[in-house]
PDB file of C-alpha atoms and ligand atoms in Angstrom:
ATOM      1  CA  UNK A 749      -5.763  12.767 -41.766  1.00 61.00           C
ATOM      2  CA  UNK A 750      -2.812  14.262 -39.904  1.00 65.00           C
ATOM      3  CA  UNK A 751      -0.104  11.713 -39.077  1.00 74.00           C
ATOM      4  CA  UNK A 752       1.935  11.844 -35.867  1.00 70.00           C
ATOM      5  CA  UNK A 753       5.054  12.622 -37.852  1.00 71.00           C
ATOM      6  CA  UNK A 754       3.378  15.754 -39.264  1.00 75.00           C
ATOM      7  CA  UNK A 755       2.113  17.085 -35.902  1.00 77.00           C
ATOM      8  CA  UNK A 756       3.774  20.173 -34.468  1.00 79.00           C
ATOM      9  CA  UNK A 757       6.065  19.522 -31.474  1.00 78.00           C
ATOM     10  CA  UNK A 758       3.692  21.357 -29.126  1.00 81.00           C
ATOM     11  CA  UNK A 759       0.843  18.981 -29.917  1.00 80.00           C
ATOM     12  CA  UNK A 760       3.014  15.885 -29.466  1.00 78.00           C
ATOM     13  CA  UNK A 761       4.328  17.125 -26.139  1.00 77.00           C
ATOM     14  CA  UNK A 762       0.781  17.918 -25.097  1.00 79.00           C
ATOM     15  CA  UNK A 763      -0.276  14.342 -25.894  1.00 78.00           C
ATOM     16  CA  UNK A 764       2.719  13.144 -23.914  1.00 77.00           C
ATOM     17  CA  UNK A 765       1.660  15.113 -20.883  1.00 78.00           C
ATOM     18  CA  UNK A 766      -1.641  13.243 -20.911  1.00 79.00           C
ATOM     19  CA  UNK A 767       0.341  10.016 -20.580  1.00 78.00           C
ATOM     20  CA  UNK A 768       2.305  11.098 -17.498  1.00 77.00           C
ATOM     21  CA  UNK A 769       1.797   8.583 -14.728  1.00 77.00           C
ATOM     22  CA  UNK A 770       1.817   5.576 -17.054  1.00 84.00           C
ATOM     23  CA  UNK A 771       5.490   4.967 -17.723  1.00 90.00           C
ATOM     24  CA  UNK A 772       4.883   1.922 -19.894  1.00 89.00           C
ATOM     25  CA  UNK A 773       2.537   3.782 -22.266  1.00 88.00           C
ATOM     26  CA  UNK A 774       4.789   6.824 -22.174  1.00 85.00           C
ATOM     27  CA  UNK A 775       7.709   4.762 -23.478  1.00 89.00           C
ATOM     28  CA  UNK A 776       5.546   2.972 -26.032  1.00 86.00           C
ATOM     29  CA  UNK A 777       4.384   6.342 -27.394  1.00 84.00           C
ATOM     30  CA  UNK A 778       7.987   7.558 -27.625  1.00 83.00           C
ATOM     31  CA  UNK A 779       8.744   4.558 -29.823  1.00 83.00           C
ATOM     32  CA  UNK A 780       5.744   5.020 -32.102  1.00 80.00           C
ATOM     33  CA  UNK A 781       7.751   6.702 -34.857  1.00 77.00           C
ATOM     34  CA  UNK A 782      11.230   8.015 -35.556  1.00 79.00           C
ATOM     35  CA  UNK A 783      10.209  11.632 -35.018  1.00 79.00           C
ATOM     36  CA  UNK A 784       8.810  10.965 -31.561  1.00 79.00           C
ATOM     37  CA  UNK A 785      11.908   9.032 -30.622  1.00 82.00           C
ATOM     38  CA  UNK A 786      14.074  11.910 -31.779  1.00 82.00           C
ATOM     39  CA  UNK A 787      11.929  14.410 -29.876  1.00 79.00           C
ATOM     40  CA  UNK A 788      12.086  12.332 -26.702  1.00 80.00           C
ATOM     41  CA  UNK A 789      15.847  12.020 -26.913  1.00 82.00           C
ATOM     42  CA  UNK A 790      16.269  15.782 -27.094  1.00 84.00           C
ATOM     43  CA  UNK A 791      14.718  16.578 -23.752  1.00 85.00           C
ATOM     44  CA  UNK A 792      15.417  14.544 -20.605  1.00 90.00           C
ATOM     45  CA  UNK A 793      13.122  16.804 -18.567  1.00 89.00           C
ATOM     46  CA  UNK A 794      10.018  15.232 -20.025  1.00 87.00           C
ATOM     47  CA  UNK A 795      11.340  11.854 -18.895  1.00 91.00           C
ATOM     48  CA  UNK A 796      12.064  13.260 -15.466  1.00 92.00           C
ATOM     49  CA  UNK A 797       8.431  14.420 -15.274  1.00 89.00           C
ATOM     50  CA  UNK A 798       7.205  11.022 -16.436  1.00 89.00           C
ATOM     51  CA  UNK A 799       9.254   9.275 -13.750  1.00 93.00           C
ATOM     52  CA  UNK A 800       8.267  11.754 -11.047  1.00 91.00           C
ATOM     53  CA  UNK A 801       4.537  11.508 -11.674  1.00 88.00           C
ATOM     54  CA  UNK A 802       4.897   7.720 -11.707  1.00 91.00           C
ATOM     55  CA  UNK A 803       6.512   7.863  -8.248  1.00 92.00           C
ATOM     56  CA  UNK A 804      10.144   7.365  -9.241  1.00 95.00           C
ATOM     57  CA  UNK A 805      13.170   9.525  -8.625  1.00 95.00           C
ATOM     58  CA  UNK A 806      16.818   9.103  -9.478  1.00 96.00           C
ATOM     59  CA  UNK A 807      19.034   7.897  -6.631  1.00 96.00           C
ATOM     60  CA  UNK A 808      22.367   9.625  -6.344  1.00 94.00           C
ATOM     61  CA  UNK A 809      25.257   7.520  -7.524  1.00 91.00           C
ATOM     62  CA  UNK A 810      28.128   6.846  -5.195  1.00 86.00           C
ATOM     63  CA  UNK A 811      30.537   9.752  -5.195  1.00 74.00           C
ATOM     64  CA  UNK A 812      27.663  12.180  -5.831  1.00 59.00           C
ATOM     65  CA  UNK A 813      28.959  13.112  -9.302  1.00 58.00           C
ATOM     66  CA  UNK A 814      26.023  14.581 -11.281  1.00 57.00           C
ATOM     67  CA  UNK A 815      27.854  14.182 -14.591  1.00 54.00           C
ATOM     68  CA  UNK A 816      27.738  10.435 -14.101  1.00 69.00           C
ATOM     69  CA  UNK A 817      23.987  10.319 -13.460  1.00 81.00           C
ATOM     70  CA  UNK A 818      21.946   8.013 -15.618  1.00 91.00           C
ATOM     71  CA  UNK A 819      19.606   9.947 -17.953  1.00 94.00           C
ATOM     72  CA  UNK A 820      15.958   9.750 -16.912  1.00 95.00           C
ATOM     73  CA  UNK A 821      15.163   8.289 -20.310  1.00 93.00           C
ATOM     74  CA  UNK A 822      17.340   5.266 -19.557  1.00 94.00           C
ATOM     75  CA  UNK A 823      16.093   5.098 -15.998  1.00 96.00           C
ATOM     76  CA  UNK A 824      12.469   4.950 -17.203  1.00 95.00           C
ATOM     77  CA  UNK A 825      13.300   2.097 -19.556  1.00 94.00           C
ATOM     78  CA  UNK A 826      15.150   0.224 -16.794  1.00 95.00           C
ATOM     79  CA  UNK A 827      12.124   0.528 -14.526  1.00 96.00           C
ATOM     80  CA  UNK A 828       9.671  -0.707 -17.147  1.00 95.00           C
ATOM     81  CA  UNK A 829      11.859  -3.580 -18.318  1.00 94.00           C
ATOM     82  CA  UNK A 830      12.657  -4.655 -14.744  1.00 93.00           C
ATOM     83  CA  UNK A 831       8.954  -4.613 -13.906  1.00 92.00           C
ATOM     84  CA  UNK A 832       8.426  -7.217 -16.635  1.00 91.00           C
ATOM     85  CA  UNK A 833      10.937  -9.692 -15.173  1.00 87.00           C
ATOM     86  CA  UNK A 834      11.123  -9.127 -11.415  1.00 88.00           C
ATOM     87  CA  UNK A 835       9.224 -11.652  -9.313  1.00 83.00           C
ATOM     88  CA  UNK A 836       9.068  -9.552  -6.160  1.00 87.00           C
ATOM     89  CA  UNK A 837       5.684  -7.944  -5.939  1.00 89.00           C
ATOM     90  CA  UNK A 838       6.764  -5.167  -3.573  1.00 90.00           C
ATOM     91  CA  UNK A 839       9.353  -4.162  -6.187  1.00 92.00           C
ATOM     92  CA  UNK A 840       7.071  -4.376  -9.231  1.00 92.00           C
ATOM     93  CA  UNK A 841       4.404  -2.390  -7.386  1.00 92.00           C
ATOM     94  CA  UNK A 842       6.876  -0.077  -5.658  1.00 93.00           C
ATOM     95  CA  UNK A 843       5.077   3.020  -6.941  1.00 90.00           C
ATOM     96  CA  UNK A 844       1.559   1.853  -6.059  1.00 88.00           C
ATOM     97  CA  UNK A 845       1.371   3.869  -2.833  1.00 84.00           C
ATOM     98  CA  UNK A 846       2.659   6.959  -4.649  1.00 83.00           C
ATOM     99  CA  UNK A 847      -0.070   6.583  -7.280  1.00 76.00           C
ATOM    100  CA  UNK A 848      -2.637   6.348  -4.505  1.00 75.00           C
ATOM    101  CA  UNK A 849      -1.326   9.500  -2.820  1.00 75.00           C
ATOM    102  CA  UNK A 850      -0.898  11.302  -6.099  1.00 68.00           C
ATOM    103  CA  UNK A 851      -4.489  10.662  -7.126  1.00 66.00           C
ATOM    104  CA  UNK A 852      -5.578  12.570  -4.016  1.00 67.00           C
ATOM    105  CA  UNK A 853      -2.911  15.262  -3.949  1.00 64.00           C
ATOM    106  CA  UNK A 854      -1.442  16.209  -7.290  1.00 61.00           C
ATOM    107  CA  UNK A 855       2.124  16.898  -6.197  1.00 59.00           C
ATOM    108  CA  UNK A 856       4.281  17.512  -9.240  1.00 59.00           C
ATOM    109  CA  UNK A 857       7.589  18.403  -7.698  1.00 60.00           C
ATOM    110  CA  UNK A 858       9.868  17.752  -4.761  1.00 60.00           C
ATOM    111  CA  UNK A 859       8.959  19.528  -1.541  1.00 58.00           C
ATOM    112  CA  UNK A 860      11.513  21.196   0.692  1.00 56.00           C
ATOM    113  CA  UNK A 861      11.775  19.728   4.165  1.00 54.00           C
ATOM    114  CA  UNK A 862       9.516  21.407   6.651  1.00 57.00           C
ATOM    115  CA  UNK A 863       9.384  20.156  10.237  1.00 59.00           C
ATOM    116  CA  UNK A 864       5.633  20.571  10.480  1.00 64.00           C
ATOM    117  CA  UNK A 865       4.823  19.009   7.145  1.00 68.00           C
ATOM    118  CA  UNK A 866       3.516  15.459   7.626  1.00 75.00           C
ATOM    119  CA  UNK A 867       5.316  12.807   5.614  1.00 82.00           C
ATOM    120  CA  UNK A 868       4.396   9.245   4.792  1.00 87.00           C
ATOM    121  CA  UNK A 869       7.384   6.947   4.587  1.00 91.00           C
ATOM    122  CA  UNK A 870       7.331   4.367   1.837  1.00 94.00           C
ATOM    123  CA  UNK A 871       6.410   0.898   3.180  1.00 93.00           C
ATOM    124  CA  UNK A 872       9.717  -0.409   1.756  1.00 93.00           C
ATOM    125  CA  UNK A 873      11.575   1.780   4.235  1.00 92.00           C
ATOM    126  CA  UNK A 874      10.169  -0.352   7.026  1.00 90.00           C
ATOM    127  CA  UNK A 875      10.162  -3.640   5.160  1.00 89.00           C
ATOM    128  CA  UNK A 876      13.811  -3.438   4.150  1.00 90.00           C
ATOM    129  CA  UNK A 877      15.380  -2.050   7.277  1.00 89.00           C
ATOM    130  CA  UNK A 878      13.502  -3.568  10.181  1.00 84.00           C
ATOM    131  CA  UNK A 879      13.190  -7.293  10.690  1.00 77.00           C
ATOM    132  CA  UNK A 880       9.946  -8.442  12.266  1.00 62.00           C
ATOM    133  CA  UNK A 881      11.840 -10.778  14.570  1.00 58.00           C
ATOM    134  CA  UNK A 882      14.259  -8.098  15.638  1.00 48.00           C
ATOM    135  CA  UNK A 883      14.531  -7.942  19.398  1.00 44.00           C
ATOM    136  CA  UNK A 884      12.760 -11.251  19.861  1.00 40.00           C
ATOM    137  CA  UNK A 885      15.019 -14.267  20.246  1.00 35.00           C
ATOM    138  CA  UNK A 886      17.673 -14.024  17.553  1.00 34.00           C
ATOM    139  CA  UNK A 887      21.174 -13.966  18.989  1.00 32.00           C
ATOM    140  CA  UNK A 888      22.634 -12.817  15.680  1.00 29.00           C
ATOM    141  CA  UNK A 889      20.979  -9.423  15.798  1.00 29.00           C
ATOM    142  CA  UNK A 890      23.053  -6.408  16.644  1.00 27.00           C
ATOM    143  CA  UNK A 891      22.178  -3.736  19.093  1.00 29.00           C
ATOM    144  CA  UNK A 892      21.557  -0.625  17.033  1.00 29.00           C
ATOM    145  CA  UNK A 893      21.079   3.011  17.780  1.00 32.00           C
ATOM    146  CA  UNK A 894      17.492   4.058  18.301  1.00 32.00           C
ATOM    147  CA  UNK A 895      16.387   6.375  15.574  1.00 39.00           C
ATOM    148  CA  UNK A 896      13.341   8.199  14.360  1.00 42.00           C
ATOM    149  CA  UNK A 897      12.994   9.838  10.956  1.00 47.00           C
ATOM    150  CA  UNK A 898      11.928  13.464  11.078  1.00 47.00           C
ATOM    151  CA  UNK A 899       9.528  14.907  10.386  1.00 44.00           C
ATOM    152  CA  UNK A 900       7.583  12.069  11.938  1.00 40.00           C
ATOM    153  CA  UNK A 901       5.769   9.981   9.361  1.00 42.00           C
ATOM    154  CA  UNK A 902       2.077  10.328   9.831  1.00 42.00           C
ATOM    155  CA  UNK A 903      -0.174   8.407   9.468  1.00 41.00           C
ATOM    156  CA  UNK A 904       2.357   5.669   8.576  1.00 46.00           C
ATOM    157  CA  UNK A 905       3.183   3.055  11.236  1.00 44.00           C
ATOM    158  CA  UNK A 906       5.495   4.346  13.950  1.00 42.00           C
ATOM    159  CA  UNK A 907       9.097   3.366  13.135  1.00 42.00           C
ATOM    160  CA  UNK A 908      10.629   0.820  15.504  1.00 40.00           C
ATOM    161  CA  UNK A 909      12.785   2.390  18.205  1.00 40.00           C
ATOM    162  CA  UNK A 910      15.910   0.423  17.317  1.00 49.00           C
ATOM    163  CA  UNK A 911      17.198  -0.112  13.845  1.00 68.00           C
ATOM    164  CA  UNK A 912      18.312  -3.516  12.721  1.00 86.00           C
ATOM    165  CA  UNK A 913      21.806  -3.340  11.232  1.00 90.00           C
ATOM    166  CA  UNK A 914      21.734  -6.979  10.088  1.00 91.00           C
ATOM    167  CA  UNK A 915      18.591  -6.381   8.040  1.00 90.00           C
ATOM    168  CA  UNK A 916      20.275  -3.327   6.517  1.00 92.00           C
ATOM    169  CA  UNK A 917      23.394  -5.373   5.794  1.00 93.00           C
ATOM    170  CA  UNK A 918      21.306  -8.019   4.034  1.00 91.00           C
ATOM    171  CA  UNK A 919      19.965  -5.402   1.618  1.00 93.00           C
ATOM    172  CA  UNK A 920      23.572  -4.882   0.457  1.00 94.00           C
ATOM    173  CA  UNK A 921      24.438  -8.554  -0.025  1.00 94.00           C
ATOM    174  CA  UNK A 922      23.877 -10.744  -3.061  1.00 90.00           C
ATOM    175  CA  UNK A 923      21.238 -13.426  -2.679  1.00 81.00           C
ATOM    176  CA  UNK A 924      19.951 -16.295  -4.716  1.00 69.00           C
ATOM    177  CA  UNK A 925      16.299 -17.292  -4.861  1.00 54.00           C
ATOM    178  CA  UNK A 926      17.138 -20.553  -3.124  1.00 53.00           C
ATOM    179  CA  UNK A 927      18.954 -18.747  -0.331  1.00 48.00           C
ATOM    180  CA  UNK A 928      17.523 -19.703   3.010  1.00 47.00           C
ATOM    181  CA  UNK A 929      17.494 -16.033   3.946  1.00 47.00           C
ATOM    182  CA  UNK A 930      14.848 -15.320   1.278  1.00 46.00           C
ATOM    183  CA  UNK A 931      15.893 -11.719   1.431  1.00 49.00           C
ATOM    184  CA  UNK A 932      15.504  -8.850  -0.907  1.00 57.00           C
ATOM    185  CA  UNK A 933      19.000  -7.710  -1.694  1.00 69.00           C
ATOM    186  CA  UNK A 934      20.999  -6.328  -3.021  1.00 91.00           C
ATOM    187  CA  UNK A 935      18.467  -3.566  -3.311  1.00 94.00           C
ATOM    188  CA  UNK A 936      20.429  -1.936  -6.138  1.00 93.00           C
ATOM    189  CA  UNK A 937      19.525  -4.880  -8.393  1.00 92.00           C
ATOM    190  CA  UNK A 938      15.910  -3.685  -8.285  1.00 94.00           C
ATOM    191  CA  UNK A 939      15.506  -0.284  -9.965  1.00 95.00           C
ATOM    192  CA  UNK A 940      11.775  -0.071  -9.235  1.00 96.00           C
ATOM    193  CA  UNK A 941      12.181  -0.462  -5.477  1.00 96.00           C
ATOM    194  CA  UNK A 942      15.387   1.605  -5.460  1.00 97.00           C
ATOM    195  CA  UNK A 943      13.950   4.571  -7.354  1.00 97.00           C
ATOM    196  CA  UNK A 944      10.655   4.767  -5.469  1.00 96.00           C
ATOM    197  CA  UNK A 945      10.502   7.981  -3.477  1.00 95.00           C
ATOM    198  CA  UNK A 946      11.259   7.350   0.182  1.00 95.00           C
ATOM    199  CA  UNK A 947       8.446   9.620   1.272  1.00 92.00           C
ATOM    200  CA  UNK A 948       5.234  11.180   0.121  1.00 88.00           C
ATOM    201  CA  UNK A 949       5.407  13.955  -0.735  1.00 87.00           C
ATOM    202  CA  UNK A 950       8.960  13.539  -2.019  1.00 91.00           C
ATOM    203  CA  UNK A 951      11.490  15.738  -0.211  1.00 91.00           C
ATOM    204  CA  UNK A 952      15.038  16.764  -1.016  1.00 91.00           C
ATOM    205  CA  UNK A 953      16.360  16.268   2.525  1.00 92.00           C
ATOM    206  CA  UNK A 954      15.597  13.932   5.400  1.00 92.00           C
ATOM    207  CA  UNK A 955      17.003  14.088   8.901  1.00 89.00           C
ATOM    208  CA  UNK A 956      16.967  11.100  11.224  1.00 88.00           C
ATOM    209  CA  UNK A 957      17.087  11.530  14.978  1.00 84.00           C
ATOM    210  CA  UNK A 958      18.077   9.095  17.689  1.00 81.00           C
ATOM    211  CA  UNK A 959      16.187   8.646  20.921  1.00 79.00           C
ATOM    212  CA  UNK A 960      17.898  11.696  22.427  1.00 81.00           C
ATOM    213  CA  UNK A 961      16.728  13.935  19.599  1.00 83.00           C
ATOM    214  CA  UNK A 962      20.195  14.165  18.016  1.00 85.00           C
ATOM    215  CA  UNK A 963      20.381  14.057  14.237  1.00 88.00           C
ATOM    216  CA  UNK A 964      22.605  11.085  13.370  1.00 87.00           C
ATOM    217  CA  UNK A 965      21.882  10.762   9.664  1.00 90.00           C
ATOM    218  CA  UNK A 966      20.994  13.186   6.869  1.00 93.00           C
ATOM    219  CA  UNK A 967      19.878  12.036   3.432  1.00 94.00           C
ATOM    220  CA  UNK A 968      19.867  14.538   0.586  1.00 94.00           C
ATOM    221  CA  UNK A 969      18.909  14.323  -3.053  1.00 94.00           C
ATOM    222  CA  UNK A 970      17.896  17.561  -4.799  1.00 92.00           C
ATOM    223  CA  UNK A 971      15.632  15.570  -7.108  1.00 93.00           C
ATOM    224  CA  UNK A 972      13.876  13.774  -4.248  1.00 94.00           C
ATOM    225  CA  UNK A 973      15.195  11.257  -1.717  1.00 95.00           C
ATOM    226  CA  UNK A 974      14.604   7.705  -2.918  1.00 97.00           C
ATOM    227  CA  UNK A 975      14.451   4.397  -1.075  1.00 97.00           C
ATOM    228  CA  UNK A 976      17.984   3.620  -2.293  1.00 97.00           C
ATOM    229  CA  UNK A 977      19.319   6.973  -1.041  1.00 96.00           C
ATOM    230  CA  UNK A 978      18.001   6.206   2.449  1.00 95.00           C
ATOM    231  CA  UNK A 979      19.151   2.590   2.278  1.00 95.00           C
ATOM    232  CA  UNK A 980      22.698   3.567   1.366  1.00 95.00           C
ATOM    233  CA  UNK A 981      22.871   6.160   4.106  1.00 94.00           C
ATOM    234  CA  UNK A 982      21.793   3.518   6.622  1.00 93.00           C
ATOM    235  CA  UNK A 983      24.333   1.060   5.198  1.00 93.00           C
ATOM    236  CA  UNK A 984      27.080   3.613   5.831  1.00 92.00           C
ATOM    237  CA  UNK A 985      26.285   3.275   9.530  1.00 91.00           C
ATOM    238  CA  UNK A 986      26.931  -0.469   9.663  1.00 92.00           C
ATOM    239  CA  UNK A 987      29.972  -0.830  11.906  1.00 89.00           C
ATOM    240  CA  UNK A 988      33.065  -2.598  10.614  1.00 90.00           C
ATOM    241  CA  UNK A 989      33.238  -5.039  13.504  1.00 91.00           C
ATOM    242  CA  UNK A 990      33.640  -8.776  14.034  1.00 92.00           C
ATOM    243  CA  UNK A 991      29.952  -9.529  14.307  1.00 92.00           C
ATOM    244  CA  UNK A 992      29.007  -7.933  10.997  1.00 93.00           C
ATOM    245  CA  UNK A 993      32.149  -9.229   9.297  1.00 95.00           C
ATOM    246  CA  UNK A 994      31.410 -12.791  10.412  1.00 95.00           C
ATOM    247  CA  UNK A 995      27.807 -12.507   9.344  1.00 94.00           C
ATOM    248  CA  UNK A 996      28.847 -11.303   5.866  1.00 95.00           C
ATOM    249  CA  UNK A 997      31.549 -13.990   5.631  1.00 95.00           C
ATOM    250  CA  UNK A 998      29.070 -16.776   6.461  1.00 94.00           C
ATOM    251  CA  UNK A 999      26.634 -15.343   3.920  1.00 92.00           C
ATOM    252  CA  UNK A1000      29.226 -15.169   1.132  1.00 93.00           C
ATOM    253  CA  UNK A1001      30.550 -18.639   1.954  1.00 93.00           C
ATOM    254  CA  UNK A1002      27.079 -20.124   1.764  1.00 90.00           C
ATOM    255  CA  UNK A1003      26.350 -18.498  -1.590  1.00 89.00           C
ATOM    256  CA  UNK A1004      29.752 -19.566  -2.939  1.00 90.00           C
ATOM    257  CA  UNK A1005      29.126 -23.138  -1.780  1.00 90.00           C
ATOM    258  CA  UNK A1006      25.641 -23.114  -3.374  1.00 85.00           C
ATOM    259  CA  UNK A1007      27.218 -21.921  -6.631  1.00 84.00           C
ATOM    260  CA  UNK A1008      29.940 -24.563  -6.551  1.00 89.00           C
ATOM    261  CA  UNK A1009      32.604 -21.837  -6.530  1.00 90.00           C
ATOM    262  CA  UNK A1010      35.519 -20.992  -4.314  1.00 91.00           C
ATOM    263  CA  UNK A1011      35.161 -17.742  -2.403  1.00 92.00           C
ATOM    264  CA  UNK A1012      37.558 -15.817  -4.709  1.00 92.00           C
ATOM    265  CA  UNK A1013      35.722 -17.168  -7.781  1.00 91.00           C
ATOM    266  CA  UNK A1014      32.409 -16.151  -6.275  1.00 90.00           C
ATOM    267  CA  UNK A1015      33.774 -12.692  -5.452  1.00 91.00           C
ATOM    268  CA  UNK A1016      34.961 -12.256  -9.056  1.00 90.00           C
ATOM    269  CA  UNK A1017      31.487 -13.139 -10.293  1.00 87.00           C
ATOM    270  CA  UNK A1018      29.564 -10.756  -8.036  1.00 88.00           C
ATOM    271  CA  UNK A1019      32.019  -7.885  -8.453  1.00 86.00           C
ATOM    272  CA  UNK A1020      30.904  -7.701 -12.067  1.00 85.00           C
ATOM    273  CA  UNK A1021      27.262  -7.164 -11.088  1.00 85.00           C
ATOM    274  CA  UNK A1022      27.126  -3.704  -9.574  1.00 89.00           C
ATOM    275  CA  UNK A1023      23.423  -2.962  -9.870  1.00 90.00           C
ATOM    276  CA  UNK A1024      21.513  -0.758 -12.257  1.00 92.00           C
ATOM    277  CA  UNK A1025      23.620   2.295 -11.372  1.00 93.00           C
ATOM    278  CA  UNK A1026      26.806   0.256 -11.816  1.00 90.00           C
ATOM    279  CA  UNK A1027      28.215   1.555  -8.548  1.00 92.00           C
ATOM    280  CA  UNK A1028      27.388  -1.002  -5.859  1.00 93.00           C
ATOM    281  CA  UNK A1029      30.076  -2.089  -3.428  1.00 92.00           C
ATOM    282  CA  UNK A1030      29.537  -5.380  -1.627  1.00 94.00           C
ATOM    283  CA  UNK A1031      30.237  -4.888   2.072  1.00 95.00           C
ATOM    284  CA  UNK A1032      33.286  -6.606   3.528  1.00 95.00           C
ATOM    285  CA  UNK A1033      33.881  -8.623   0.348  1.00 93.00           C
ATOM    286  CA  UNK A1034      37.238  -7.134  -0.615  1.00 90.00           C
ATOM    287  CA  UNK A1035      38.441  -7.471   2.969  1.00 92.00           C
ATOM    288  CA  UNK A1036      37.235 -11.080   3.124  1.00 92.00           C
ATOM    289  CA  UNK A1037      38.917 -12.070  -0.150  1.00 87.00           C
ATOM    290  CA  UNK A1038      42.160 -10.437   0.982  1.00 88.00           C
ATOM    291  CA  UNK A1039      42.240 -11.963   4.458  1.00 85.00           C
ATOM    292  CA  UNK A1040      40.439 -15.323   4.408  1.00 72.00           C
TER     293      UNK A1040
HETATM  294 ZN1  LIG B  39      12.762  -6.071  -8.533  1.00 81.20          ZN
END
């Protein structure tokens, strides 16, 4: 009987291709024997394919320096190991909608943007960036610029006309489970949600228009725009003004108090946790520590 270690490379890679779409099994197979591990470490493209078919891309790191990108092999392992410990269902199942789409349309690569090509936006795009109570009674909400992603997502729900900068800010802030905000952030602590493609099919460029039809935000990732790519582009639009600064200050103070730390001690602690890409910057925190 032929053992795995005696199989030609072509046969092993062929077996691997049959496992695309199941990242957990894909990794388990790569660890079956030393030869498979060696083979898998030689070629990051097979890991890229495994991630892509599973619905995951690789968000660009801050500074857009490709040499600093995390290998897909490590990314795949981060996603699988995070899925085993994360308690947020929408993160663990972040690729479920991709799998559903992919079963009907076998897209295997990123699509270029085409204005007439219908796109579905990932549900996390709406969940993370638009509060349900926005525009209702909350006095703490900011007035944002109306915006619409193009091409229009269809048949996804129509995006709200006004984006909620406080919800976006919350995705950048640290939170504890006991936090009364019960929020999701920082998003970069959740590789599964972060790496999910922002759209189906995945595209390498997204343009967002305001109510006047002017493009106010462009998101690009040659390997496919992810939820984190879009989230970070939106976060760049948060104004550095008193209202957002005070909101962030109150948030940090509450978390510091909950932790039994002073604000500088709390800042030291969170500065060390920069997310799975090790590049997160906590909004306003340096300014707050320096001035309050
Ligand atoms: Zn998570």
